[in-house]
GROMACS .gro file of C-alpha atoms in nm:
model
  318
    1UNK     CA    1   0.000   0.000   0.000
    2UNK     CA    2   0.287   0.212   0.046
    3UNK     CA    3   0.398   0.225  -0.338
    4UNK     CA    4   0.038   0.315  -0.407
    5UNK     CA    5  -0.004   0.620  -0.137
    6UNK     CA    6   0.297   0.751  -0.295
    7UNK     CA    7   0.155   0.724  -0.655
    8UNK     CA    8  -0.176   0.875  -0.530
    9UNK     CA    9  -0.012   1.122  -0.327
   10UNK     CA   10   0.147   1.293  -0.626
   11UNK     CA   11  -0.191   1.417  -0.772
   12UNK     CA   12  -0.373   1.390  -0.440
   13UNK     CA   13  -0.135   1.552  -0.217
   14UNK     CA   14  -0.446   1.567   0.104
   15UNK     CA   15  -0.541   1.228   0.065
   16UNK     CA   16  -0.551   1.013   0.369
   17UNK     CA   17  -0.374   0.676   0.360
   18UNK     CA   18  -0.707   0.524   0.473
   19UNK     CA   19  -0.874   0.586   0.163
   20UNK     CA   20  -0.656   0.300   0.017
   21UNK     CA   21  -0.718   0.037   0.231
   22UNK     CA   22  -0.816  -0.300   0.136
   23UNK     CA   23  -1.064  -0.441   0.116
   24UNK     CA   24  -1.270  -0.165  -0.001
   25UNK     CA   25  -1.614  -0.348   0.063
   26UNK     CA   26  -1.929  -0.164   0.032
   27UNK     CA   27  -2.301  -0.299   0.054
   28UNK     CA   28  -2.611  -0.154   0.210
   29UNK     CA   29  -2.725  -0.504   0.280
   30UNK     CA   30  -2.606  -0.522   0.692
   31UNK     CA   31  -2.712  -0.095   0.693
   32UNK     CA   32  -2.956   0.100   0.560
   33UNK     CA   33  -2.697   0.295   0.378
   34UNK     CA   34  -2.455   0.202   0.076
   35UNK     CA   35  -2.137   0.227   0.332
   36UNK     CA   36  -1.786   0.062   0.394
   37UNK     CA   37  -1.881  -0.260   0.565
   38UNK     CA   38  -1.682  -0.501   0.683
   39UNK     CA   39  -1.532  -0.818   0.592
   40UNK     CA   40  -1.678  -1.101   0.867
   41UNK     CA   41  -1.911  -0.936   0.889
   42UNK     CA   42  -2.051  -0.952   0.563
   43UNK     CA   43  -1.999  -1.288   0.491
   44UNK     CA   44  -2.218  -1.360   0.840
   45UNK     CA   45  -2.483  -1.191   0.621
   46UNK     CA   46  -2.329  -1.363   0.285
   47UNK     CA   47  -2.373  -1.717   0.458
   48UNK     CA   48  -2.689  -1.685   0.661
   49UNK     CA   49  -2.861  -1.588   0.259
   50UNK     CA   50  -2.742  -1.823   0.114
   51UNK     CA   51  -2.861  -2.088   0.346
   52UNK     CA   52  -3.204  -1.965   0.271
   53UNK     CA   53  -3.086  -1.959  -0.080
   54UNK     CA   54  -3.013  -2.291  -0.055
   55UNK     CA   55  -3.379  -2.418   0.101
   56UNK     CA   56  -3.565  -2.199  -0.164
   57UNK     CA   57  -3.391  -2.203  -0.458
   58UNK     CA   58  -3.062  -2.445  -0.557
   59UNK     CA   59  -2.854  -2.628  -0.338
   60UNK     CA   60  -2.479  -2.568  -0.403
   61UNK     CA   61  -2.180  -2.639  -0.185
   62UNK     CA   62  -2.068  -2.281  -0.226
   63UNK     CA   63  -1.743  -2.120   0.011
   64UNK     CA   64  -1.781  -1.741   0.066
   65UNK     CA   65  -1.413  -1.747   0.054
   66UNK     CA   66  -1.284  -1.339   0.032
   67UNK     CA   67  -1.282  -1.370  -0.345
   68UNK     CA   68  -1.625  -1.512  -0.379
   69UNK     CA   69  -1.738  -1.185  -0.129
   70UNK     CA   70  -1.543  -0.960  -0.387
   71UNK     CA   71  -1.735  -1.080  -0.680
   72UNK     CA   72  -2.047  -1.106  -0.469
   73UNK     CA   73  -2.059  -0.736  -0.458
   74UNK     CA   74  -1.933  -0.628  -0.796
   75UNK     CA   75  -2.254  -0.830  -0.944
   76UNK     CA   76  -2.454  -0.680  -0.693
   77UNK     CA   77  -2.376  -0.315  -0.715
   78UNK     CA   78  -2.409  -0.379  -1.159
   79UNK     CA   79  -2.745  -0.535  -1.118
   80UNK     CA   80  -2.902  -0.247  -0.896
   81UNK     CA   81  -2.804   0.020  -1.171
   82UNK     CA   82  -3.043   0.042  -1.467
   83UNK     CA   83  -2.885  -0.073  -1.787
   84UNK     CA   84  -2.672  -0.256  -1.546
   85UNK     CA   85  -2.497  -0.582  -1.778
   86UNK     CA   86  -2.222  -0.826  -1.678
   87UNK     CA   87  -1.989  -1.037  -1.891
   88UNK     CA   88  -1.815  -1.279  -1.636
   89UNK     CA   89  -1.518  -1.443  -1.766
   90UNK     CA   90  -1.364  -1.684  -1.604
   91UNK     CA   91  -1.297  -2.085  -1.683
   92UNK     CA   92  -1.567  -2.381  -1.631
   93UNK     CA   93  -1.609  -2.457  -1.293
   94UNK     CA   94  -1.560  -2.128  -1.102
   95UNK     CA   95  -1.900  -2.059  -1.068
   96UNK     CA   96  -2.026  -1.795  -1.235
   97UNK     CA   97  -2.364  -1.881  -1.287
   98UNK     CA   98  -2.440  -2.002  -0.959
   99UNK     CA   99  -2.333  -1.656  -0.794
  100UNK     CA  100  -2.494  -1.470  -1.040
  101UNK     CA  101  -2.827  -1.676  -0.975
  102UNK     CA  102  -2.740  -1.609  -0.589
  103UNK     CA  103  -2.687  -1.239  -0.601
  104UNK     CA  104  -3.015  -1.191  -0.870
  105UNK     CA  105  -3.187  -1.344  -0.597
  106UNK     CA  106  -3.059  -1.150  -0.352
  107UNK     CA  107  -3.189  -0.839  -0.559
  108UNK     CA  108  -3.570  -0.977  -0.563
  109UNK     CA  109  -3.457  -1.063  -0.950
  110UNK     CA  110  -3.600  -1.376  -1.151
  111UNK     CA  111  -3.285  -1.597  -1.268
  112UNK     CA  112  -3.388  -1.713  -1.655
  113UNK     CA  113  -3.227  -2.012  -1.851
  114UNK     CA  114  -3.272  -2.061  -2.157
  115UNK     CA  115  -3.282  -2.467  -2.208
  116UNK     CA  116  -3.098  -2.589  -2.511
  117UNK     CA  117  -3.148  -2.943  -2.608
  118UNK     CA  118  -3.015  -3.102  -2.932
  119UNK     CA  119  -3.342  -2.979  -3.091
  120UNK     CA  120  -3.319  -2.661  -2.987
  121UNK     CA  121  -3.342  -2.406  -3.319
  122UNK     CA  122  -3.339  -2.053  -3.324
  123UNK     CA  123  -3.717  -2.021  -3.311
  124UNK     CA  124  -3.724  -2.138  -3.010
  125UNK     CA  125  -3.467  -1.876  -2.901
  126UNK     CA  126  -3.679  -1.632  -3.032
  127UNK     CA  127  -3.996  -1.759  -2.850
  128UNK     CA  128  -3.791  -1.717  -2.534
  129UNK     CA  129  -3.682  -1.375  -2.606
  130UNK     CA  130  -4.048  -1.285  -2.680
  131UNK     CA  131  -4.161  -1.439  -2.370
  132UNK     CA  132  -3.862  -1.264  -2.119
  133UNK     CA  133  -3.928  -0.898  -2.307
  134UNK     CA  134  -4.281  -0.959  -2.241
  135UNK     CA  135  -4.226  -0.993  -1.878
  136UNK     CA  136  -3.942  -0.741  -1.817
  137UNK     CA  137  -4.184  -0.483  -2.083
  138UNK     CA  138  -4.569  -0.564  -1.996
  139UNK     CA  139  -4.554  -0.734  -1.686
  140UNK     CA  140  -4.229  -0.504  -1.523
  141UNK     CA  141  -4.094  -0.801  -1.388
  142UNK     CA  142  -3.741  -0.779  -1.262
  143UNK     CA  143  -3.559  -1.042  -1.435
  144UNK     CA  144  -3.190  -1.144  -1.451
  145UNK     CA  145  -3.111  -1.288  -1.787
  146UNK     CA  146  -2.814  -1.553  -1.768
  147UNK     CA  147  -2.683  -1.641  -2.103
  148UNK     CA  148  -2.365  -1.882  -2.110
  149UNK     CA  149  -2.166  -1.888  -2.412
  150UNK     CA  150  -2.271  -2.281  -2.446
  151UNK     CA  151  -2.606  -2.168  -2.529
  152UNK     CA  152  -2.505  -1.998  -2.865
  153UNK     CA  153  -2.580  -2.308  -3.083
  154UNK     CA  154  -2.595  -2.074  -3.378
  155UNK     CA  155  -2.466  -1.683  -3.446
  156UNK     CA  156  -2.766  -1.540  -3.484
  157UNK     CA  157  -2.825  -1.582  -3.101
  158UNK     CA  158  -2.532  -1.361  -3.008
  159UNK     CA  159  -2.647  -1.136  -3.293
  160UNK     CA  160  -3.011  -1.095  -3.133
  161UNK     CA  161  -2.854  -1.048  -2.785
  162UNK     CA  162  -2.633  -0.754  -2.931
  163UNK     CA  163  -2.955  -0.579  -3.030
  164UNK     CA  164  -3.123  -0.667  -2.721
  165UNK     CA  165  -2.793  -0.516  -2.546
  166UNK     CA  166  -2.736  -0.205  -2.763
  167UNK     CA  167  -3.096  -0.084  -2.763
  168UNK     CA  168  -3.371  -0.318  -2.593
  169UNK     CA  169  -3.520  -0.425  -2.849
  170UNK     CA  170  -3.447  -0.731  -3.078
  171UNK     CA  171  -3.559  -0.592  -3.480
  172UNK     CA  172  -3.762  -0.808  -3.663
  173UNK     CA  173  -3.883  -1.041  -3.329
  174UNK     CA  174  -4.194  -0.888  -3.312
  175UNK     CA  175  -4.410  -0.903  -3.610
  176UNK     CA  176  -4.729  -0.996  -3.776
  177UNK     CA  177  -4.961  -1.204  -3.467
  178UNK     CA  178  -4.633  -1.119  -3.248
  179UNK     CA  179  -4.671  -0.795  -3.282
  180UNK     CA  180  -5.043  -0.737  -3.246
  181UNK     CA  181  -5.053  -0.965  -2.916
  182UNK     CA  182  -4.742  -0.695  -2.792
  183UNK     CA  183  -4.964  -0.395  -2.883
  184UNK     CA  184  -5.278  -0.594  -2.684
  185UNK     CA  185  -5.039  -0.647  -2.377
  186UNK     CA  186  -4.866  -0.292  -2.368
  187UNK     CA  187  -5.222  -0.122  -2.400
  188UNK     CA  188  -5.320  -0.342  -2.104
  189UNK     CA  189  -5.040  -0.213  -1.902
  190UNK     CA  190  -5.078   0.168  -1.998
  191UNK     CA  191  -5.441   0.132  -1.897
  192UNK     CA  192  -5.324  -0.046  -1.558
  193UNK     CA  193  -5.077   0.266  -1.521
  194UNK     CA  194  -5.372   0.518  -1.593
  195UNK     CA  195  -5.140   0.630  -1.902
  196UNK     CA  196  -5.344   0.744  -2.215
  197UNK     CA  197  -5.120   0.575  -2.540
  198UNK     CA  198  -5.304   0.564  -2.837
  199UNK     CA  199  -5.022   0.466  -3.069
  200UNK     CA  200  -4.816   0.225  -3.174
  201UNK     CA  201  -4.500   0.434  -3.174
  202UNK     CA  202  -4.558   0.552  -2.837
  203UNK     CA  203  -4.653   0.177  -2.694
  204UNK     CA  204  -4.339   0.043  -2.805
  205UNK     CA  205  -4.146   0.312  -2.670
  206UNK     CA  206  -4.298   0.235  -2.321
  207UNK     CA  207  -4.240  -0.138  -2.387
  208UNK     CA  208  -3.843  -0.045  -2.483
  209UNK     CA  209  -3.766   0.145  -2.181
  210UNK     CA  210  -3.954  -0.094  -1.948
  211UNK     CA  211  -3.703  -0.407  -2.079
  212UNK     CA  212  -3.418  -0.185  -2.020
  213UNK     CA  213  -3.512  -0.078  -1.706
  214UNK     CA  214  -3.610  -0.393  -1.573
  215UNK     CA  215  -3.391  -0.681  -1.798
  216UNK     CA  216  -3.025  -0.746  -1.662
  217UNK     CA  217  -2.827  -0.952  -1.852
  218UNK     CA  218  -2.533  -1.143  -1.770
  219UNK     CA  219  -2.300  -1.330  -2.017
  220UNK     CA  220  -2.038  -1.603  -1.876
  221UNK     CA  221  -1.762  -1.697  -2.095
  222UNK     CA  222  -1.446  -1.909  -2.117
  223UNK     CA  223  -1.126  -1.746  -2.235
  224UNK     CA  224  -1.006  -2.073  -2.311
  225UNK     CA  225  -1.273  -2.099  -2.579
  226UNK     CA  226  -1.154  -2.103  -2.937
  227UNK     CA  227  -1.416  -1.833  -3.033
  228UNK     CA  228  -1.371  -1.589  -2.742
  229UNK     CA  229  -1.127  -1.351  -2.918
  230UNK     CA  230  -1.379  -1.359  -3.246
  231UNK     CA  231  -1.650  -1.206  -2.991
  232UNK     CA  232  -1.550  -0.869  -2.967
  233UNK     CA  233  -1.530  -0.784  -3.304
  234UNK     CA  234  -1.895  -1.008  -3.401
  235UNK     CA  235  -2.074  -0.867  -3.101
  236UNK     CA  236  -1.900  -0.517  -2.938
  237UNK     CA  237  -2.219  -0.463  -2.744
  238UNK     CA  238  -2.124  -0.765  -2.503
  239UNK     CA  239  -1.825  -0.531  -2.445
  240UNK     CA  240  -1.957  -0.158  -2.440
  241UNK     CA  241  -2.253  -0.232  -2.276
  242UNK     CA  242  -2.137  -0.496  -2.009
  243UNK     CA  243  -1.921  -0.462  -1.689
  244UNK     CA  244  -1.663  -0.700  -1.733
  245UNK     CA  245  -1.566  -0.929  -1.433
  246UNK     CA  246  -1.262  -1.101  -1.442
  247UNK     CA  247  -1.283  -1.469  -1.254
  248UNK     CA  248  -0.923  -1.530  -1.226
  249UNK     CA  249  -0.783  -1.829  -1.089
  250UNK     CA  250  -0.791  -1.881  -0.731
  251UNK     CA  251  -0.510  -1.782  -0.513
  252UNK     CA  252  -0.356  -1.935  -0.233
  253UNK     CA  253  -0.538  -1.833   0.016
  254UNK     CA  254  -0.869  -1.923  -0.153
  255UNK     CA  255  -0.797  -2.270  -0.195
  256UNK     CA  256  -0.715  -2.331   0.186
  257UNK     CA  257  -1.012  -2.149   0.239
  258UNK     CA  258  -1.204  -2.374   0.034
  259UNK     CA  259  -1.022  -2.680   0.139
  260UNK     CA  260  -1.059  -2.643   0.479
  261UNK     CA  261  -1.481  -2.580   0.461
  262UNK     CA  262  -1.464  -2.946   0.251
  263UNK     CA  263  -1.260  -3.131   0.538
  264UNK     CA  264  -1.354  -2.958   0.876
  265UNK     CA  265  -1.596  -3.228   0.916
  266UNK     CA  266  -1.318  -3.498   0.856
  267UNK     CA  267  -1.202  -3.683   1.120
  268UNK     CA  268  -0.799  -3.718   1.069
  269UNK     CA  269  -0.654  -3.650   1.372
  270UNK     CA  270  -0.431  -3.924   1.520
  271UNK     CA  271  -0.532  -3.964   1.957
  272UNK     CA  272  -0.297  -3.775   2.119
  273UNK     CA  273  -0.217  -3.541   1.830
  274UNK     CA  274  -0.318  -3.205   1.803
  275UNK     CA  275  -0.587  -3.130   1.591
  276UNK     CA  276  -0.554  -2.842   1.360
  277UNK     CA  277  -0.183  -2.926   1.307
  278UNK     CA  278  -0.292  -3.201   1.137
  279UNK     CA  279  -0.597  -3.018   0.976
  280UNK     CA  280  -0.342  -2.754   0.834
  281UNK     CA  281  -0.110  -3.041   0.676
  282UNK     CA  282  -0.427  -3.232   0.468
  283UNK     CA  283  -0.540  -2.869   0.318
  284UNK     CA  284  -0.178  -2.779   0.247
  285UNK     CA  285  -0.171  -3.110   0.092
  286UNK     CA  286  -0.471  -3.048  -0.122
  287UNK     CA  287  -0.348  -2.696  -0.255
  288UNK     CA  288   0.015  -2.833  -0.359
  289UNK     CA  289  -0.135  -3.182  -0.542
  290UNK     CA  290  -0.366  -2.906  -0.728
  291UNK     CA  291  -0.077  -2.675  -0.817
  292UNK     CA  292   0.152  -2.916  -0.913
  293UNK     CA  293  -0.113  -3.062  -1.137
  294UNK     CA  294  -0.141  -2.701  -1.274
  295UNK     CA  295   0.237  -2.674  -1.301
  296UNK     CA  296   0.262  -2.968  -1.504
  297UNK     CA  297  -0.018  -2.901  -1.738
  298UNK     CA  298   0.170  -2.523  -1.817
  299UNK     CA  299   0.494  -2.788  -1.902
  300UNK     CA  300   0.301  -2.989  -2.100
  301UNK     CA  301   0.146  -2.699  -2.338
  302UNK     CA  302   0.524  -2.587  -2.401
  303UNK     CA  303   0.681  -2.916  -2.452
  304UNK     CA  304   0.416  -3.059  -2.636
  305UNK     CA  305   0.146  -2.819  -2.750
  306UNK     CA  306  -0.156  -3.002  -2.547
  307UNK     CA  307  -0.398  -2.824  -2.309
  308UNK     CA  308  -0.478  -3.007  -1.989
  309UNK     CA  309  -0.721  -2.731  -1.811
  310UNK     CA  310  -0.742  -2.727  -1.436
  311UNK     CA  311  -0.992  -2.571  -1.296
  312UNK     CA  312  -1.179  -2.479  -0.966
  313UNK     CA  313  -1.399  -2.765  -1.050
  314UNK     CA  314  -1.083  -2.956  -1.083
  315UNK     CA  315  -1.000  -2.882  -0.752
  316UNK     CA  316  -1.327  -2.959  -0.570
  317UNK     CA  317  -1.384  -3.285  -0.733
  318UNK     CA  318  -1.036  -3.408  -0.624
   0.00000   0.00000   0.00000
């Protein structure tokens, strides 16, 4: 912190030195006010939702390790802002989609899937885009739209979320029966509102500013993915329009975090022996098998040109 208070201190020569130190964590979720909270404390909060998160919604063995709290509240502070977007990149396995599903609920926000299946075309895309604008639109439903890059069986579905992305709407979705069922249901709604909207023009506008109001979408990709460095050239809305989150891999002190949630209820310790002297040497144990593994797959792409991906998956499965 020292090399960075003198950096600072250069342009901001009254700055304090507390202004720069980590974490910088800030929620409104333990106070009424968005504030500077801090760290145990919030993951109290952090673990005592997602308990509840896990009776109501999805079970997942998920560690609010100090990384997981960091991305917690990045997705969190994106979805309360309107027009608020996410691309989370990270690889398989450090899950992305099961925070953002955890932090959408946390904001009162309807996770949506789409479902792909081998028969899955791009109509049916389409009817699920029609049916999610409708509710975000019409309905004003708050509704947290999680797309994963394994769901673009074709490039017209990135090219439809680019629209959706760059100007809430999707052109050409809505037309002929489509379009006069929209008209119905946005006339319904105005009347609801006690707005007076005669036209078409001004219906639609409603409609558009409704799905970008109440429509956050979040994108989760793999860098390792052959087509991720095609993306932002095909689609620059996913990166001009999105807050990118970076899910690196996870350091040192994450995995003995992690490792030592998965084995505290373990029974290892030898009678006589002291307990968490033993507990210390299995997680250490876990953490260097898993970075040696890593080690040797980095050897292996340079000696031989083949990719053997770890990945926080990797790590919890062993």
């Amino acid at each position: 912190i020292n090399a960075e208070y003198m950096g600072a201190h250069r342009w901001f020569t009254g700055m304090s030195r507390k202004a720069l130190t980590r974490p910088i964590l800030y929620s409104n979720w333990i106070t009424k006010d968005y504030m500077s909270v801090d760290r145990d404390e919030l993951r109290t909060y952090v673990k005592a939702r997602l308990k509840v998160f896990n009776d109501e919604e999805l079970n997942v063995p998920l560690v609010i390790f100090n990384d997981v709290l960091d991305h917690i509240l990045r997705l969190d502070w994106v979805l309360r802002q309107p027009l608020g977007h996410l691309l989370l990149i990270g690889v398989s396995g450090g899950g992305k989609t099961v925070l953002s599903r955890f932090v959408a609920w946390l904001n009162g926000q309807t996770p949506f899937q789409i479902k792909v299946s081998k028969i899955y075309t791009a109509k049916d895309f389409e009817n699920d885009l029609r049916q999610v604008m409708r509710r975000a639109g019409c309905q004003r439903e708050q509704i947290c739209f999680i797309f994963d890059e394994s769901n673009v069986l074709e490039s017209s579905f990135l090219e439809r979320m680019n629209a959706l992305l760059a100007s809430g709407e999707v052109p050409g979705l809505f037309e002929g029966d489509d379009w006069t069922s929209l008209m119905s249901n946005c006339k319904e709604a105005a009347v609801k509102d006690n707005l007076l909207l005669d036209s078409d023009e001004e219906l639609f506008k409603r409609f558009t500013e409704n799905v970008q109001r109440n429509l956050h979408v979040i994108f989760t990709m793999n860098p390792a993915d052959g087509d991720f460095h095609n993306r932002m050239a095909t689609s620059p809305a996913l990166f001009n329009r999105c807050v990118i989150d970076w899910f690196g891999e996870w350091s040192d002190d994450a995995l003995h975090q992690v490792g030592g949630e998965f084995t505290a209820e373990v029974d290892i310790t030898p009678q006589g022996k002291s307990e968490p002297e033993y507990r210390e040497a299995l997680v250490s144990s876990l953490v260097f098998v898993h970075q040696s593994v890593g080690a040797a797959s980095a050897r292996l792409v340079k000696q031989q040109g083949r990719n053997n991906y770890i990945t926080p998956r990797s790590y919890l499965d062993f």
